[in-house]
């Protein structure tokens, strides 16, 4: 077993891949008791195998952040196993929905918010009574630099990550008197399954979509975007936020963390919009659509 045994415990949502899985491995290797929760238990086979081979104290409870019952069952079981002492929750589960907002259905937007925002709310609410009761614990949420800047075509994902900015800031203030620490991680782009599993709005790819040129510009820019494939700096930040006695609220990390996390608040909106219009080749407003000809009215 790497590291010594550590009495502390951590629950991570969305541990099947990417940041969630890497976080589970990081804390397990440090000797923590890790609840690496998954919405699909079969997706945890290789993590369970690794844990067994390294002697880690790691289990993979089923937890779907969009399902009240699944959250209540998983958290109830974890609190029983830890005698009510869960030290850290990492709200990590999420996915990337994109597309023109007009072409995004209410259901598609609702599903994005249900996972990325209400999912965080559900799981955090479930662990808080135990954390408040013992006046301790840390809630770390994986937000995004997409919660600090906005690009066209990424409205659904931005809506979720901007919502987290406000929700987590308010929650941190509410939990201060109870000794529960709250931190928001704001990663720039890292190479994970987030992008292979991204969900474009179903209507976005209609060839007749008025947004087709803008969507093509977005995809071209997204393909050129450099993503870091080394998660180490991000894991270091998550670990620091999770273990600090008095963590700060926001933790920007990764590429664009300077331009998006630190610089953006000082860039006037007009200048930012001009830069976006240049990047996405929106030089000037389009002429009005030609008048519609209704064939039934033809003589
Ligand atoms: N990668 C980046 O560049 C980046 C940047 C900023 C923020 N983030 C944030 O980091 C977090 C993790 O993303 P990632 O990059 O590691 O991508 P990822 O590899 O796709 O991981 C996403 C995880 O969330 C899980 N998940 C999705 N819906 C769920 C649900 N309803 N219940 C439980 N789990 C669910 C997925 O499980 P399944 O395997 O079952 O789908 C998967 O384990 C996300 O919140 C993302 O927004 C990522």
Tab-separated table of C-alpha atoms and ligand atoms in Angstrom:
chain	number	residue	atom	x	y	z
A	1	UNK	CA	0.000	0.000	0.000
A	2	UNK	CA	1.378	3.431	-1.021
A	3	UNK	CA	1.515	6.091	1.723
A	4	UNK	CA	0.241	5.297	5.219
A	5	UNK	CA	-3.342	4.767	6.271
A	6	UNK	CA	-5.249	8.012	6.641
A	7	UNK	CA	-8.348	8.254	8.801
A	8	UNK	CA	-9.952	10.699	6.378
A	9	UNK	CA	-12.664	9.842	3.851
A	10	UNK	CA	-13.721	11.372	0.549
A	11	UNK	CA	-16.719	10.964	-1.756
A	12	UNK	CA	-16.187	11.788	-5.432
A	13	UNK	CA	-18.990	11.858	-8.001
A	14	UNK	CA	-18.423	10.800	-11.613
A	15	UNK	CA	-15.355	8.627	-11.011
A	16	UNK	CA	-15.591	6.477	-14.155
A	17	UNK	CA	-13.064	8.583	-16.092
A	18	UNK	CA	-11.089	11.819	-16.365
A	19	UNK	CA	-10.784	14.157	-13.399
A	20	UNK	CA	-13.029	12.089	-11.097
A	21	UNK	CA	-11.099	8.897	-11.586
A	22	UNK	CA	-7.715	10.632	-11.304
A	23	UNK	CA	-8.858	12.331	-8.083
A	24	UNK	CA	-9.960	8.973	-6.674
A	25	UNK	CA	-6.558	7.467	-7.467
A	26	UNK	CA	-4.698	10.473	-5.972
A	27	UNK	CA	-6.510	10.296	-2.621
A	28	UNK	CA	-6.480	6.490	-2.465
A	29	UNK	CA	-2.712	6.508	-3.037
A	30	UNK	CA	-2.402	8.943	-0.108
A	31	UNK	CA	-4.149	6.369	2.125
A	32	UNK	CA	-7.587	8.004	2.303
A	33	UNK	CA	-10.777	5.978	2.393
A	34	UNK	CA	-12.225	6.722	-1.036
A	35	UNK	CA	-15.820	6.414	-2.190
A	36	UNK	CA	-15.339	6.720	-5.953
A	37	UNK	CA	-18.972	6.865	-6.966
A	38	UNK	CA	-20.192	5.989	-10.436
A	39	UNK	CA	-23.488	6.221	-12.190
A	40	UNK	CA	-22.729	2.902	-13.984
A	41	UNK	CA	-21.101	0.415	-11.554
A	42	UNK	CA	-19.699	-1.686	-14.450
A	43	UNK	CA	-17.606	1.360	-15.476
A	44	UNK	CA	-15.569	0.925	-12.277
A	45	UNK	CA	-14.102	-2.517	-12.986
A	46	UNK	CA	-10.601	-1.291	-13.896
A	47	UNK	CA	-10.487	1.170	-10.972
A	48	UNK	CA	-11.574	-1.590	-8.571
A	49	UNK	CA	-8.904	-3.875	-10.054
A	50	UNK	CA	-6.231	-1.200	-9.603
A	51	UNK	CA	-7.368	-0.555	-6.026
A	52	UNK	CA	-7.205	-4.264	-5.216
A	53	UNK	CA	-3.700	-4.575	-6.678
A	54	UNK	CA	-2.431	-1.537	-4.707
A	55	UNK	CA	-4.221	-2.349	-1.442
A	56	UNK	CA	-6.221	0.904	-1.571
A	57	UNK	CA	-9.302	1.444	0.584
A	58	UNK	CA	-11.496	2.335	-2.364
A	59	UNK	CA	-15.049	1.320	-3.179
A	60	UNK	CA	-17.269	2.370	-6.085
A	61	UNK	CA	-20.836	3.003	-4.884
A	62	UNK	CA	-23.524	3.567	-7.500
A	63	UNK	CA	-24.574	7.223	-7.561
A	64	UNK	CA	-26.423	9.055	-10.324
A	65	UNK	CA	-26.461	12.762	-9.456
A	66	UNK	CA	-29.770	13.264	-11.294
A	67	UNK	CA	-31.593	10.678	-9.191
A	68	UNK	CA	-32.755	11.615	-5.656
A	69	UNK	CA	-33.106	8.001	-4.556
A	70	UNK	CA	-29.692	6.983	-5.855
A	71	UNK	CA	-28.081	9.951	-4.039
A	72	UNK	CA	-29.926	9.229	-0.771
A	73	UNK	CA	-29.047	5.522	-0.862
A	74	UNK	CA	-25.357	6.058	-1.668
A	75	UNK	CA	-24.797	8.871	0.838
A	76	UNK	CA	-26.782	7.039	3.553
A	77	UNK	CA	-24.602	3.952	3.115
A	78	UNK	CA	-21.362	5.987	3.106
A	79	UNK	CA	-22.346	7.817	6.303
A	80	UNK	CA	-23.178	4.496	7.980
A	81	UNK	CA	-19.785	3.087	6.960
A	82	UNK	CA	-17.918	6.155	8.222
A	83	UNK	CA	-19.937	6.611	11.439
A	84	UNK	CA	-21.250	9.878	10.035
A	85	UNK	CA	-17.804	11.268	9.300
A	86	UNK	CA	-17.268	12.179	5.666
A	87	UNK	CA	-14.379	14.634	5.413
A	88	UNK	CA	-14.552	15.725	1.789
A	89	UNK	CA	-17.110	15.740	-1.019
A	90	UNK	CA	-15.851	16.388	-4.544
A	91	UNK	CA	-18.721	17.334	-6.852
A	92	UNK	CA	-17.187	16.321	-10.155
A	93	UNK	CA	-19.883	14.642	-12.294
A	94	UNK	CA	-20.845	16.637	-15.347
A	95	UNK	CA	-21.072	16.716	-19.117
A	96	UNK	CA	-20.637	19.221	-21.942
A	97	UNK	CA	-23.730	20.277	-23.875
A	98	UNK	CA	-23.301	22.830	-26.632
A	99	UNK	CA	-25.019	24.299	-29.664
A	100	UNK	CA	-26.831	27.531	-30.582
A	101	UNK	CA	-29.176	28.476	-27.745
A	102	UNK	CA	-32.095	28.954	-30.139
A	103	UNK	CA	-31.563	25.414	-31.442
A	104	UNK	CA	-31.296	23.966	-27.923
A	105	UNK	CA	-34.563	22.514	-26.637
A	106	UNK	CA	-35.829	23.219	-23.127
A	107	UNK	CA	-35.325	19.528	-22.336
A	108	UNK	CA	-31.707	19.625	-23.499
A	109	UNK	CA	-30.975	22.736	-21.432
A	110	UNK	CA	-32.886	21.296	-18.458
A	111	UNK	CA	-30.897	18.052	-18.605
A	112	UNK	CA	-27.597	19.963	-18.672
A	113	UNK	CA	-28.614	21.998	-15.620
A	114	UNK	CA	-30.010	18.925	-13.856
A	115	UNK	CA	-26.646	17.165	-14.006
A	116	UNK	CA	-24.176	20.048	-13.711
A	117	UNK	CA	-26.030	22.283	-11.236
A	118	UNK	CA	-28.940	20.499	-9.545
A	119	UNK	CA	-26.747	17.374	-9.287
A	120	UNK	CA	-24.230	19.365	-7.228
A	121	UNK	CA	-27.090	20.718	-5.102
A	122	UNK	CA	-28.567	17.212	-4.564
A	123	UNK	CA	-25.362	15.531	-3.445
A	124	UNK	CA	-24.179	18.471	-1.332
A	125	UNK	CA	-27.534	18.692	0.479
A	126	UNK	CA	-27.320	14.979	1.228
A	127	UNK	CA	-23.905	15.216	2.947
A	128	UNK	CA	-24.397	18.549	4.733
A	129	UNK	CA	-26.405	17.471	7.797
A	130	UNK	CA	-23.545	15.180	8.849
A	131	UNK	CA	-20.883	17.828	8.111
A	132	UNK	CA	-22.805	20.568	9.942
A	133	UNK	CA	-23.418	18.321	12.941
A	134	UNK	CA	-19.709	17.872	13.543
A	135	UNK	CA	-18.820	21.422	12.419
A	136	UNK	CA	-16.393	20.214	9.788
A	137	UNK	CA	-15.866	18.925	6.294
A	138	UNK	CA	-15.042	20.380	2.898
A	139	UNK	CA	-17.144	20.572	-0.246
A	140	UNK	CA	-15.042	20.950	-3.392
A	141	UNK	CA	-16.942	21.526	-6.630
A	142	UNK	CA	-15.438	21.243	-10.103
A	143	UNK	CA	-16.710	24.350	-11.853
A	144	UNK	CA	-14.894	25.632	-14.913
A	145	UNK	CA	-13.269	28.659	-16.483
A	146	UNK	CA	-16.388	28.329	-18.669
A	147	UNK	CA	-18.107	29.860	-15.644
A	148	UNK	CA	-16.023	33.028	-16.011
A	149	UNK	CA	-16.060	33.655	-19.788
A	150	UNK	CA	-18.568	32.899	-22.549
A	151	UNK	CA	-18.106	31.711	-26.124
A	152	UNK	CA	-20.863	31.507	-28.729
A	153	UNK	CA	-22.247	27.967	-29.207
A	154	UNK	CA	-21.377	26.947	-25.652
A	155	UNK	CA	-24.428	28.579	-24.020
A	156	UNK	CA	-25.862	25.430	-22.360
A	157	UNK	CA	-22.568	24.475	-20.696
A	158	UNK	CA	-21.804	28.105	-19.760
A	159	UNK	CA	-25.278	28.444	-18.216
A	160	UNK	CA	-24.493	25.495	-15.933
A	161	UNK	CA	-20.998	26.590	-14.936
A	162	UNK	CA	-21.967	30.257	-14.428
A	163	UNK	CA	-24.834	29.044	-12.227
A	164	UNK	CA	-22.336	27.121	-10.111
A	165	UNK	CA	-20.308	30.305	-9.583
A	166	UNK	CA	-23.265	32.012	-7.890
A	167	UNK	CA	-24.571	28.947	-6.084
A	168	UNK	CA	-21.215	27.967	-4.589
A	169	UNK	CA	-20.359	31.544	-3.571
A	170	UNK	CA	-23.687	31.827	-1.726
A	171	UNK	CA	-23.324	28.369	-0.184
A	172	UNK	CA	-19.866	29.139	1.135
A	173	UNK	CA	-21.252	32.146	3.010
A	174	UNK	CA	-24.175	30.124	4.388
A	175	UNK	CA	-21.898	27.339	5.650
A	176	UNK	CA	-19.265	29.545	7.285
A	177	UNK	CA	-21.010	29.537	10.682
A	178	UNK	CA	-21.103	25.723	10.629
A	179	UNK	CA	-17.392	25.281	9.959
A	180	UNK	CA	-18.003	23.590	6.583
A	181	UNK	CA	-15.429	24.734	4.017
A	182	UNK	CA	-16.420	25.316	0.377
A	183	UNK	CA	-14.154	25.671	-2.658
A	184	UNK	CA	-14.740	25.982	-6.390
A	185	UNK	CA	-12.148	24.647	-8.835
A	186	UNK	CA	-12.066	26.416	-12.205
A	187	UNK	CA	-10.105	24.251	-14.655
A	188	UNK	CA	-9.188	25.400	-18.131
A	189	UNK	CA	-9.302	22.745	-20.869
A	190	UNK	CA	-7.844	19.320	-20.021
A	191	UNK	CA	-7.912	16.352	-22.385
A	192	UNK	CA	-10.558	13.985	-20.986
A	193	UNK	CA	-13.631	12.075	-22.146
A	194	UNK	CA	-15.636	15.298	-21.577
A	195	UNK	CA	-15.073	16.229	-25.209
A	196	UNK	CA	-15.516	12.774	-26.758
A	197	UNK	CA	-18.812	12.511	-24.857
A	198	UNK	CA	-19.932	16.085	-25.608
A	199	UNK	CA	-23.580	16.440	-26.540
A	200	UNK	CA	-24.478	18.860	-29.357
A	201	UNK	CA	-28.068	20.085	-29.456
A	202	UNK	CA	-30.029	17.649	-31.639
A	203	UNK	CA	-31.255	20.412	-33.961
A	204	UNK	CA	-27.846	22.068	-34.326
A	205	UNK	CA	-26.646	19.994	-37.251
A	206	UNK	CA	-29.549	20.679	-39.593
A	207	UNK	CA	-27.910	21.908	-42.820
A	208	UNK	CA	-30.572	24.632	-43.046
A	209	UNK	CA	-29.826	25.914	-39.536
A	210	UNK	CA	-29.223	29.678	-39.669
A	211	UNK	CA	-26.386	29.073	-37.223
A	212	UNK	CA	-24.540	26.533	-39.428
A	213	UNK	CA	-21.632	28.930	-40.280
A	214	UNK	CA	-21.198	29.954	-36.634
A	215	UNK	CA	-21.289	26.331	-35.499
A	216	UNK	CA	-18.637	25.492	-38.101
A	217	UNK	CA	-16.475	28.392	-36.799
A	218	UNK	CA	-16.923	27.151	-33.257
A	219	UNK	CA	-15.930	23.596	-34.174
A	220	UNK	CA	-12.890	24.874	-36.040
A	221	UNK	CA	-11.789	26.959	-33.035
A	222	UNK	CA	-12.557	24.119	-30.584
A	223	UNK	CA	-10.434	21.692	-32.630
A	224	UNK	CA	-7.507	24.137	-32.497
A	225	UNK	CA	-7.824	24.701	-28.766
A	226	UNK	CA	-4.863	23.268	-26.857
A	227	UNK	CA	-5.910	20.981	-24.036
A	228	UNK	CA	-3.481	19.819	-21.409
A	229	UNK	CA	-3.195	16.044	-21.100
A	230	UNK	CA	-1.343	16.236	-17.776
A	231	UNK	CA	-3.888	16.394	-14.960
A	232	UNK	CA	-1.198	16.759	-12.271
A	233	UNK	CA	-1.539	20.546	-11.684
A	234	UNK	CA	-5.317	20.146	-11.467
A	235	UNK	CA	-5.043	17.236	-9.008
A	236	UNK	CA	-2.588	19.263	-6.912
A	237	UNK	CA	-5.116	22.101	-6.738
A	238	UNK	CA	-8.006	19.764	-5.836
A	239	UNK	CA	-5.885	18.207	-3.093
A	240	UNK	CA	-4.876	21.606	-1.705
A	241	UNK	CA	-8.464	22.876	-1.737
A	242	UNK	CA	-9.703	19.666	-0.083
A	243	UNK	CA	-7.136	19.671	2.707
A	244	UNK	CA	-6.542	23.384	3.446
A	245	UNK	CA	-7.662	24.556	6.878
A	246	UNK	CA	-9.075	27.696	5.282
A	247	UNK	CA	-9.293	27.261	1.488
A	248	UNK	CA	-10.014	30.263	-0.690
A	249	UNK	CA	-13.218	30.271	-2.754
A	250	UNK	CA	-11.940	30.117	-6.365
A	251	UNK	CA	-9.102	28.005	-7.757
A	252	UNK	CA	-8.411	28.701	-11.450
A	253	UNK	CA	-6.004	26.149	-12.946
A	254	UNK	CA	-4.715	25.101	-16.354
A	255	UNK	CA	-4.497	26.762	-19.739
A	256	UNK	CA	-6.405	30.057	-20.065
A	257	UNK	CA	-6.640	30.306	-16.282
A	258	UNK	CA	-4.826	33.649	-16.509
A	259	UNK	CA	-6.820	35.102	-19.420
A	260	UNK	CA	-10.209	33.740	-18.332
A	261	UNK	CA	-9.874	33.539	-14.580
A	262	UNK	CA	-7.802	36.590	-13.787
A	263	UNK	CA	-7.839	38.964	-16.774
A	264	UNK	CA	-11.439	38.757	-18.014
A	265	UNK	CA	-12.953	40.832	-15.157
A	266	UNK	CA	-10.714	43.743	-16.219
A	267	UNK	CA	-11.543	43.557	-19.971
A	268	UNK	CA	-14.461	45.832	-20.927
A	269	UNK	CA	-17.410	43.876	-22.385
A	270	UNK	CA	-17.262	45.818	-25.687
A	271	UNK	CA	-13.621	44.826	-26.192
A	272	UNK	CA	-14.336	41.197	-25.271
A	273	UNK	CA	-17.249	41.087	-27.745
A	274	UNK	CA	-15.068	42.528	-30.503
A	275	UNK	CA	-12.426	39.852	-29.881
A	276	UNK	CA	-15.116	37.127	-29.986
A	277	UNK	CA	-16.609	38.509	-33.233
A	278	UNK	CA	-13.162	38.486	-34.847
A	279	UNK	CA	-12.417	34.963	-33.615
A	280	UNK	CA	-15.744	33.636	-34.873
A	281	UNK	CA	-15.707	35.672	-38.098
A	282	UNK	CA	-18.860	37.640	-37.348
A	283	UNK	CA	-17.753	40.796	-39.165
A	284	UNK	CA	-21.153	42.497	-39.442
A	285	UNK	CA	-24.875	41.682	-38.966
A	286	UNK	CA	-26.365	39.491	-41.714
A	287	UNK	CA	-28.959	41.008	-44.090
A	288	UNK	CA	-32.613	40.153	-43.280
A	289	UNK	CA	-33.957	36.810	-44.526
A	290	UNK	CA	-35.763	37.103	-47.906
A	291	UNK	CA	-39.575	37.325	-47.528
A	292	UNK	CA	-41.141	33.873	-47.205
A	293	UNK	CA	-43.109	32.713	-50.217
A	294	UNK	CA	-46.031	30.549	-49.233
A	295	UNK	CA	-46.632	28.174	-52.215
A	296	UNK	CA	-50.351	27.935	-51.318
A	297	UNK	CA	-50.738	31.668	-52.061
A	298	UNK	CA	-49.213	31.502	-55.579
A	299	UNK	CA	-51.588	32.352	-58.471
B	1	LIG	N1	-11.923	18.359	-19.020
B	1	LIG	C1	-12.010	19.669	-18.988
B	1	LIG	O1	-11.423	20.381	-19.805
B	1	LIG	C2	-12.814	20.338	-17.915
B	1	LIG	C3	-12.632	21.712	-17.735
B	1	LIG	C4	-13.390	22.354	-16.780
B	1	LIG	C5	-14.276	21.647	-15.998
B	1	LIG	N2	-14.443	20.304	-16.200
B	1	LIG	C6	-15.415	19.615	-15.362
B	1	LIG	O2	-14.803	18.508	-14.742
B	1	LIG	C7	-15.789	17.533	-14.425
B	1	LIG	C8	-15.308	16.159	-14.865
B	1	LIG	O3	-15.168	16.151	-16.260
B	1	LIG	P1	-14.019	15.353	-17.024
B	1	LIG	O4	-13.277	16.331	-17.828
B	1	LIG	O5	-13.291	14.457	-16.110
B	1	LIG	O6	-14.906	14.528	-18.070
B	1	LIG	P2	-15.319	12.975	-18.115
B	1	LIG	O7	-14.098	12.136	-18.192
B	1	LIG	O8	-16.329	12.885	-19.207
B	1	LIG	O9	-16.000	12.708	-16.713
B	1	LIG	C9	-17.320	13.064	-16.432
B	1	LIG	C10	-17.827	12.140	-15.363
B	1	LIG	O10	-19.135	12.580	-14.955
B	1	LIG	C11	-19.947	11.444	-14.919
B	1	LIG	N3	-21.367	11.741	-15.011
B	1	LIG	C12	-22.052	12.366	-16.005
B	1	LIG	N4	-23.358	12.422	-15.700
B	1	LIG	C13	-23.498	11.836	-14.485
B	1	LIG	C14	-24.583	11.587	-13.630
B	1	LIG	N5	-25.833	11.912	-13.979
B	1	LIG	N6	-24.356	10.978	-12.444
B	1	LIG	C15	-23.115	10.608	-12.080
B	1	LIG	N7	-22.043	10.783	-12.863
B	1	LIG	C16	-22.227	11.404	-14.041
B	1	LIG	C17	-19.480	10.577	-16.064
B	1	LIG	O11	-19.977	9.268	-15.910
B	1	LIG	P3	-20.342	8.317	-17.179
B	1	LIG	O12	-19.042	7.653	-17.545
B	1	LIG	O13	-21.354	7.387	-16.622
B	1	LIG	O14	-20.869	9.211	-18.257
B	1	LIG	C18	-17.985	10.698	-15.857
B	1	LIG	O15	-17.562	9.835	-14.837
B	1	LIG	C19	-17.085	17.982	-15.128
B	1	LIG	O16	-17.909	18.616	-14.181
B	1	LIG	C20	-16.582	18.999	-16.140
B	1	LIG	O17	-17.555	19.957	-16.461
B	1	LIG	C21	-13.722	19.638	-17.136
